[in-house]
PDB file of C-alpha atoms and ligand atoms in Angstrom:
ATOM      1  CA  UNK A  43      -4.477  29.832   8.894  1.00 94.00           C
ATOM      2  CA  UNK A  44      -4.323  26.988  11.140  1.00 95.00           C
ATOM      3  CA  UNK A  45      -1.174  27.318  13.453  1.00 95.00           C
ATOM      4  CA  UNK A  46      -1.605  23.875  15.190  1.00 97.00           C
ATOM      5  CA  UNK A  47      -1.743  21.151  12.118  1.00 98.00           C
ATOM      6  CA  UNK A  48       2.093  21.233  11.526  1.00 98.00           C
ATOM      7  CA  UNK A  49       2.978  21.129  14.909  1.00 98.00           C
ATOM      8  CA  UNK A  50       0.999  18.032  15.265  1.00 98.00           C
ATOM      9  CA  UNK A  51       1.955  16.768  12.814  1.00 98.00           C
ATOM     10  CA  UNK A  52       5.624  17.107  13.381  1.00 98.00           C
ATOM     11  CA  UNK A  53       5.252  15.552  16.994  1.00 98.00           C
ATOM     12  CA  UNK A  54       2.842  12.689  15.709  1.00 98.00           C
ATOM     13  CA  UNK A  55       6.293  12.319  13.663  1.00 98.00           C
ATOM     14  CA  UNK A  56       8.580  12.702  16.161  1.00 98.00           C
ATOM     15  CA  UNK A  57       7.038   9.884  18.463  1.00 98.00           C
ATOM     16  CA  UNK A  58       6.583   7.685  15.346  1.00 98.00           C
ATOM     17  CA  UNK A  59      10.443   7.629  14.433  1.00 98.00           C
ATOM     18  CA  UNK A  60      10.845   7.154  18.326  1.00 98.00           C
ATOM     19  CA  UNK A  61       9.057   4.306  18.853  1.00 98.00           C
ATOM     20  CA  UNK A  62      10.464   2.346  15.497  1.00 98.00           C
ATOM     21  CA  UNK A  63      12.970   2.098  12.587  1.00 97.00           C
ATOM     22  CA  UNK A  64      11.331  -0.470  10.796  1.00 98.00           C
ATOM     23  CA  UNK A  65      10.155   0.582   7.257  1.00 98.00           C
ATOM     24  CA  UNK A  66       7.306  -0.837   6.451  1.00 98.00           C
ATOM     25  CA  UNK A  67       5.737   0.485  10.243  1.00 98.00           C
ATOM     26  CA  UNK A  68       7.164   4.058   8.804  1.00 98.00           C
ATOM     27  CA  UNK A  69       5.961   4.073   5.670  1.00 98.00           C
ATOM     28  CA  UNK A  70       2.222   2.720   7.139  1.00 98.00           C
ATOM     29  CA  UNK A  71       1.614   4.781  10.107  1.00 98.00           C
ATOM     30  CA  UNK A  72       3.292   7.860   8.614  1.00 98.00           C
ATOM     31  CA  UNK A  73       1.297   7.600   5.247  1.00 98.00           C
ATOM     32  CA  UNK A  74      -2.033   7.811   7.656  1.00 98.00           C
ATOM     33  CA  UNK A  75      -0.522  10.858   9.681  1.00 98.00           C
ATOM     34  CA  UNK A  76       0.717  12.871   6.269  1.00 98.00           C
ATOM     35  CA  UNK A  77      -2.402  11.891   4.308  1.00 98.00           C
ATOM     36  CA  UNK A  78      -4.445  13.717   6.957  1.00 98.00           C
ATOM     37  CA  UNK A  79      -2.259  16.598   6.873  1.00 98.00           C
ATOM     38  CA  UNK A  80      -2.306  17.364   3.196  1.00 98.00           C
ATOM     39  CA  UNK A  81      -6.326  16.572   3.603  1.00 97.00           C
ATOM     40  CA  UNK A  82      -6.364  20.044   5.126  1.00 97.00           C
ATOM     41  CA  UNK A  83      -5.045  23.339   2.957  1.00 98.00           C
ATOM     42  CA  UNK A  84      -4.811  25.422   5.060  1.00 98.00           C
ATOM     43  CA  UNK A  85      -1.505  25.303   7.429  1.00 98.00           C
ATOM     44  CA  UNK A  86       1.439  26.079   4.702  1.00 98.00           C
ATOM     45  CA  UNK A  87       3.112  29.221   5.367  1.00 96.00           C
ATOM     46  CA  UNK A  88       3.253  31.411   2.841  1.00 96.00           C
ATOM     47  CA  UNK A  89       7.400  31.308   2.288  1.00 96.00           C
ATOM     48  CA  UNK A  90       7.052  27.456   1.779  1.00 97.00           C
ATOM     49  CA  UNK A  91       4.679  28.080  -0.932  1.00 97.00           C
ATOM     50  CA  UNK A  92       6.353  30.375  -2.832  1.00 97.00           C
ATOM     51  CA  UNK A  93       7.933  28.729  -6.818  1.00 97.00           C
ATOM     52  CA  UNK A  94      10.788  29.890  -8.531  1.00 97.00           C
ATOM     53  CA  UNK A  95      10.334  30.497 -12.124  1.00 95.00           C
ATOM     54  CA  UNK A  96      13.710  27.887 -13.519  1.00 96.00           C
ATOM     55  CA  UNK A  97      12.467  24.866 -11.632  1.00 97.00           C
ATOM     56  CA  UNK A  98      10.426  23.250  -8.996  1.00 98.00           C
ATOM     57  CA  UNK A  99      11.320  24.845  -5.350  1.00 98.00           C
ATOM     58  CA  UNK A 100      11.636  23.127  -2.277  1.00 98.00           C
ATOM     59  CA  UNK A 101      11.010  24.790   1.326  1.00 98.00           C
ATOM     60  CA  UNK A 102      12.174  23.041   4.623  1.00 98.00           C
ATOM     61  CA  UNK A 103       9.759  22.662   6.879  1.00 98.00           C
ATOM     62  CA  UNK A 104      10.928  20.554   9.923  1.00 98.00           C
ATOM     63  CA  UNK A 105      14.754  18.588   9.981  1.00 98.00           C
ATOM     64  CA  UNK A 106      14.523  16.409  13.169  1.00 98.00           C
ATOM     65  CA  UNK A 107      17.016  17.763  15.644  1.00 97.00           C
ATOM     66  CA  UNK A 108      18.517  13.710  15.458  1.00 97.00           C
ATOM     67  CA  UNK A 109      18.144  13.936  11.536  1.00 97.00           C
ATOM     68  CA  UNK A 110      15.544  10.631  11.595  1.00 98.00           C
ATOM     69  CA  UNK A 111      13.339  12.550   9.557  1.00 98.00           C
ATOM     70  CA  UNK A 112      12.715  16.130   7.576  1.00 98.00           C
ATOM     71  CA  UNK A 113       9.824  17.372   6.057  1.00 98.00           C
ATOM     72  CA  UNK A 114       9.828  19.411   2.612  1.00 98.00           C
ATOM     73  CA  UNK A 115       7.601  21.892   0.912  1.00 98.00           C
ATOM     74  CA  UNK A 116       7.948  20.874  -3.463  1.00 98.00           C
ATOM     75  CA  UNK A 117       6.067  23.853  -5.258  1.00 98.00           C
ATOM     76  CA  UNK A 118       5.906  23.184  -8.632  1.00 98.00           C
ATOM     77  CA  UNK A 119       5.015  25.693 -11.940  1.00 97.00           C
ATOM     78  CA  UNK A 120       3.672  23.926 -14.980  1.00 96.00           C
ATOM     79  CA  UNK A 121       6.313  22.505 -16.777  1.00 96.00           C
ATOM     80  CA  UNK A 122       8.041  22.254 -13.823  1.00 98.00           C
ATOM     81  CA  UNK A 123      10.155  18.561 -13.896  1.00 97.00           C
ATOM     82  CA  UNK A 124      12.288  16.641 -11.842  1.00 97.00           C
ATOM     83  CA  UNK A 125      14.933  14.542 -13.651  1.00 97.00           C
ATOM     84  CA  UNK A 126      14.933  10.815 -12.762  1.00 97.00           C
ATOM     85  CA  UNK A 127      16.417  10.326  -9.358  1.00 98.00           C
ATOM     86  CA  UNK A 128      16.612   8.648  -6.262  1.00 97.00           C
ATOM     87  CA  UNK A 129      16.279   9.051  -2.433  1.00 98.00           C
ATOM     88  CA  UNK A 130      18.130   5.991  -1.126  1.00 98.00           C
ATOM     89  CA  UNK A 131      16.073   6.443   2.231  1.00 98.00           C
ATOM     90  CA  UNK A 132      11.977   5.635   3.171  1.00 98.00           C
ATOM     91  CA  UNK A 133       9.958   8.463   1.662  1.00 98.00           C
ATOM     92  CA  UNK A 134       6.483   9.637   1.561  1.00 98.00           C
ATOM     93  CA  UNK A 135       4.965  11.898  -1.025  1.00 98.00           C
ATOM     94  CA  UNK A 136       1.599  14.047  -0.176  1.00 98.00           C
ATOM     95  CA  UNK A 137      -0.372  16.102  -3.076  1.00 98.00           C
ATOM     96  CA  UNK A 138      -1.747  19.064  -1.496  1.00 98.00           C
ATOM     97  CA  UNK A 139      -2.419  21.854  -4.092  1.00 98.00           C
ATOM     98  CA  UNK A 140      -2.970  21.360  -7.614  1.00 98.00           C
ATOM     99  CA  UNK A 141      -2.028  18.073  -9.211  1.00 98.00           C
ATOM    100  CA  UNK A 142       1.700  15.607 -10.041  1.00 98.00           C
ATOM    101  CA  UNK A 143       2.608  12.980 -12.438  1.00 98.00           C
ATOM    102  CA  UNK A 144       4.991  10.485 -11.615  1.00 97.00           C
ATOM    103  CA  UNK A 145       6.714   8.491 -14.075  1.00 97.00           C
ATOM    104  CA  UNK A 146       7.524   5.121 -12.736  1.00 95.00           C
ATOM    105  CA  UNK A 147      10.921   3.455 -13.290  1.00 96.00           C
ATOM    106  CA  UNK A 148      12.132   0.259 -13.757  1.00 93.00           C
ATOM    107  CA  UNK A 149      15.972  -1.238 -12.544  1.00 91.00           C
ATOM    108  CA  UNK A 150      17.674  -3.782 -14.383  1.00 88.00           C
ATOM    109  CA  UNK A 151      20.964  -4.776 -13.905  1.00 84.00           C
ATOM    110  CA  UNK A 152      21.806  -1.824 -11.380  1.00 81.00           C
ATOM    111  CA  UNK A 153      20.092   1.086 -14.612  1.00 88.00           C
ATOM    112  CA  UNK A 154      17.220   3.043 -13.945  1.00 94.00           C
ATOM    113  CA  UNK A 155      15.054   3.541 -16.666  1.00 94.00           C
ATOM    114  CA  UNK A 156      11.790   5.037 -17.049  1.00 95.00           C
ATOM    115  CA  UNK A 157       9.026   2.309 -17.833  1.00 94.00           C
ATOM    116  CA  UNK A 158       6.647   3.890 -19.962  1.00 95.00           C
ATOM    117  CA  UNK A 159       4.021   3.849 -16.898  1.00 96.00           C
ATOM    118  CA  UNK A 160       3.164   7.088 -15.021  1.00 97.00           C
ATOM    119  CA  UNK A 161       0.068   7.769 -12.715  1.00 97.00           C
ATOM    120  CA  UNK A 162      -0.775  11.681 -11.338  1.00 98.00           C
ATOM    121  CA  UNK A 163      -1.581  12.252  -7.988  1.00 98.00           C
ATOM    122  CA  UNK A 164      -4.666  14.838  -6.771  1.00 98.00           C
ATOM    123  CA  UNK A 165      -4.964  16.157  -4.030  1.00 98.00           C
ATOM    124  CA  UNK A 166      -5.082  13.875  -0.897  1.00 97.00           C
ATOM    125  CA  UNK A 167      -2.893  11.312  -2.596  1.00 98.00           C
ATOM    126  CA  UNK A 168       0.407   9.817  -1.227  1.00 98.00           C
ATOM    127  CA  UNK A 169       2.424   7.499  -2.330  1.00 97.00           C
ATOM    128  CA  UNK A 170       5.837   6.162  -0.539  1.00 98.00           C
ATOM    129  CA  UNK A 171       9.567   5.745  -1.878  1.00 97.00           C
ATOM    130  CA  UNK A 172      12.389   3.686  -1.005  1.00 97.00           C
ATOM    131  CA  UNK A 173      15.275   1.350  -1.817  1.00 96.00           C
ATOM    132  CA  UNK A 174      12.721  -1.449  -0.891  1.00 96.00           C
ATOM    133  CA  UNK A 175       9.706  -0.460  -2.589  1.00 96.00           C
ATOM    134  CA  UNK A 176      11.222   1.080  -4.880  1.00 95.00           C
ATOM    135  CA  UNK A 177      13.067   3.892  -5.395  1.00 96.00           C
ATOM    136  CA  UNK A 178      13.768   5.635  -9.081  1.00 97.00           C
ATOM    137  CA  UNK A 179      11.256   8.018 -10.552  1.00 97.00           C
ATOM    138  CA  UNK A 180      10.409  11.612 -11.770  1.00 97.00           C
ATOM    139  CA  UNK A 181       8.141  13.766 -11.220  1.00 97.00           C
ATOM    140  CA  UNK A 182       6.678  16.670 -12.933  1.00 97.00           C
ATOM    141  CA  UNK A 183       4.001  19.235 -12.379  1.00 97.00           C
ATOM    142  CA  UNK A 184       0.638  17.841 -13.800  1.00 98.00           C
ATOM    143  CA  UNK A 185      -0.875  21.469 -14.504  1.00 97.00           C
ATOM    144  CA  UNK A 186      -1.347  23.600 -17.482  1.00 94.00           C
ATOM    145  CA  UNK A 187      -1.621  26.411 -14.787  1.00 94.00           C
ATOM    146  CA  UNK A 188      -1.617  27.342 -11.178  1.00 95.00           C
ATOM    147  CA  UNK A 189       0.784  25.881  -9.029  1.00 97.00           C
ATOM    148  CA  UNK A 190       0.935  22.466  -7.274  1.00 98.00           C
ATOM    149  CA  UNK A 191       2.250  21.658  -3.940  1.00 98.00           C
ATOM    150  CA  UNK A 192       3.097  18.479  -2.651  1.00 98.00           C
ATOM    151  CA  UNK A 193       4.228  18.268   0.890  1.00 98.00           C
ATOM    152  CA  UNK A 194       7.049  15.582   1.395  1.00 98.00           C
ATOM    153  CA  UNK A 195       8.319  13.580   4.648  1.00 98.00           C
ATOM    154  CA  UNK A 196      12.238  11.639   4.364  1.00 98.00           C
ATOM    155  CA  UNK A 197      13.827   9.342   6.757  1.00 98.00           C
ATOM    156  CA  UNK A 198      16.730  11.420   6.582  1.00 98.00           C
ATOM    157  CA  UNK A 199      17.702  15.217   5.995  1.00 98.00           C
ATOM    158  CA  UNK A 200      17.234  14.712   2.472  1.00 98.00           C
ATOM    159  CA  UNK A 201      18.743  17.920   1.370  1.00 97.00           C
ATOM    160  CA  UNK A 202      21.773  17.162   3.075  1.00 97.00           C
ATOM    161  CA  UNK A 203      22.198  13.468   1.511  1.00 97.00           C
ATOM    162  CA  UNK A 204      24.023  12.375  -1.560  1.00 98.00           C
ATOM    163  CA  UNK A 205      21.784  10.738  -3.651  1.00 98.00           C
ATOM    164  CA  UNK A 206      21.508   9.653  -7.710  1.00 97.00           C
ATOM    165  CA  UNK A 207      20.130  11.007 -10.628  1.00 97.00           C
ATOM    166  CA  UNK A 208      20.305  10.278 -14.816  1.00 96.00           C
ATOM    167  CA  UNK A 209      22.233  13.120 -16.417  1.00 95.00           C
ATOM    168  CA  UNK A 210      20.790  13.865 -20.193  1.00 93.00           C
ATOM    169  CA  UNK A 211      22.806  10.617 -21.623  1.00 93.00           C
ATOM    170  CA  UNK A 212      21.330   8.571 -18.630  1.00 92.00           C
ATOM    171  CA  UNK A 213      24.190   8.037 -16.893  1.00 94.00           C
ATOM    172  CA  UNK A 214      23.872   8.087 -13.042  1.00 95.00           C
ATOM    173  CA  UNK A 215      25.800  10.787 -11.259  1.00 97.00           C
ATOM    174  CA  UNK A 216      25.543  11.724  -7.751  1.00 97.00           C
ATOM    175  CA  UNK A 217      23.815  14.674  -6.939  1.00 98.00           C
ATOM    176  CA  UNK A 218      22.646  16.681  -3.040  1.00 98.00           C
ATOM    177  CA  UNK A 219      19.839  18.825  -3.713  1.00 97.00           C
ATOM    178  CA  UNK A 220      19.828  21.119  -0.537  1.00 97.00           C
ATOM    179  CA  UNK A 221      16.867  23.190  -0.084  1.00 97.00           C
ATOM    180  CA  UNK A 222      15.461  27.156  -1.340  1.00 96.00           C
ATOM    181  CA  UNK A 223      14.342  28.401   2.008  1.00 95.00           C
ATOM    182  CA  UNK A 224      15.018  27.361   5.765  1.00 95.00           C
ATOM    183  CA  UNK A 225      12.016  27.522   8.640  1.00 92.00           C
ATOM    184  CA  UNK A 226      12.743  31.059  10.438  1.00 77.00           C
ATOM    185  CA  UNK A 227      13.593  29.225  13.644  1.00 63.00           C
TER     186      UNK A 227
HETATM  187 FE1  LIG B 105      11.434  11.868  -5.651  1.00 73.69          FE
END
């Protein structure tokens, strides 16, 4: 297992968010740093890649001490499916393990809707979020087996923030998603 990747990456982070808030530098430069960490398969420890059987987990990783940024573990089982939500901050989404598919979403009129359109992500493939380049969507495991992992990087403590979703009518409700497991230290 390679100890150092994470902690690399995490700094290469850190000095990022440090140097600049502006989106578009965030979502560029930190797309290059977290699309050569989930190149490499071999850094995940083994509680963040642990599934629960109900749903998709998700394993903290790294919450910035000044909350500009956390990183999150998603392991997913087949069948596995987010509903259709938001993040209402920047975020960037790495495939690692297996393989995702992301239904895209049109807004009209302030309602989210899913478009029709989906694409699935392999491994090596990231893709960013936000209220500016858009920001509704869901996402579901892309597997008939196996587990997928995607390793994902918020400008906020996203399991702290309350964010959107469609509830089975499609009605948006607020929801805070918090996380399955916390880093040991
Ligand atoms: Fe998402």
């Amino acid at each position: 297992m390679n100890t150092d990747r994470f902690p690399a990456f995490v700094a290469a982070m850190t000095a990022l968010v440090a140097r600049t808030g502006d989106e578009p530098t965030l979502l560029r430069e930190g797309r290059a740093l977290l699309t050569a960490l989930v190149r490499h398969d071999d850094w995940l420890p083994d509680r963040a890649a642990v599934a629960r059987d109900d749903r998709y987990a998700q394993h903290l990783l790294h919450r910035d001490p000044q909350g500009r940024f956390s990183v999150v573990s998603f392991v997913w089982g087949p069948g596995h499916r987010t509903p259709v939500h938001d993040h209402t901050v920047w975020g960037l989404v790495g495939v690692m393990r297996g393989a995702e598919r992301c239904e895209e979403c049109s807004v009209a009129d302030g309602a989210p809707r899913l478009s029709g359109h989906a694409h699935v992500m392999q491994p090596g493939d990231v893709e960013a979020v936000s209220p500016t380049v858009g920001d509704w969507h869901r996402v579901s495991s892309a597997r008939d087996d196996g587990l997928s992992i995607s390793i994902h990087v918020y400008g906020a403590d996203i399991g702290q923030l309350r964010r959107h979703r469609l509830d089975d009518r499609g009605a948006v409700i607020d929801f805070v998603s918090g996380y399955d497991s916390l880093p040991a230290c």
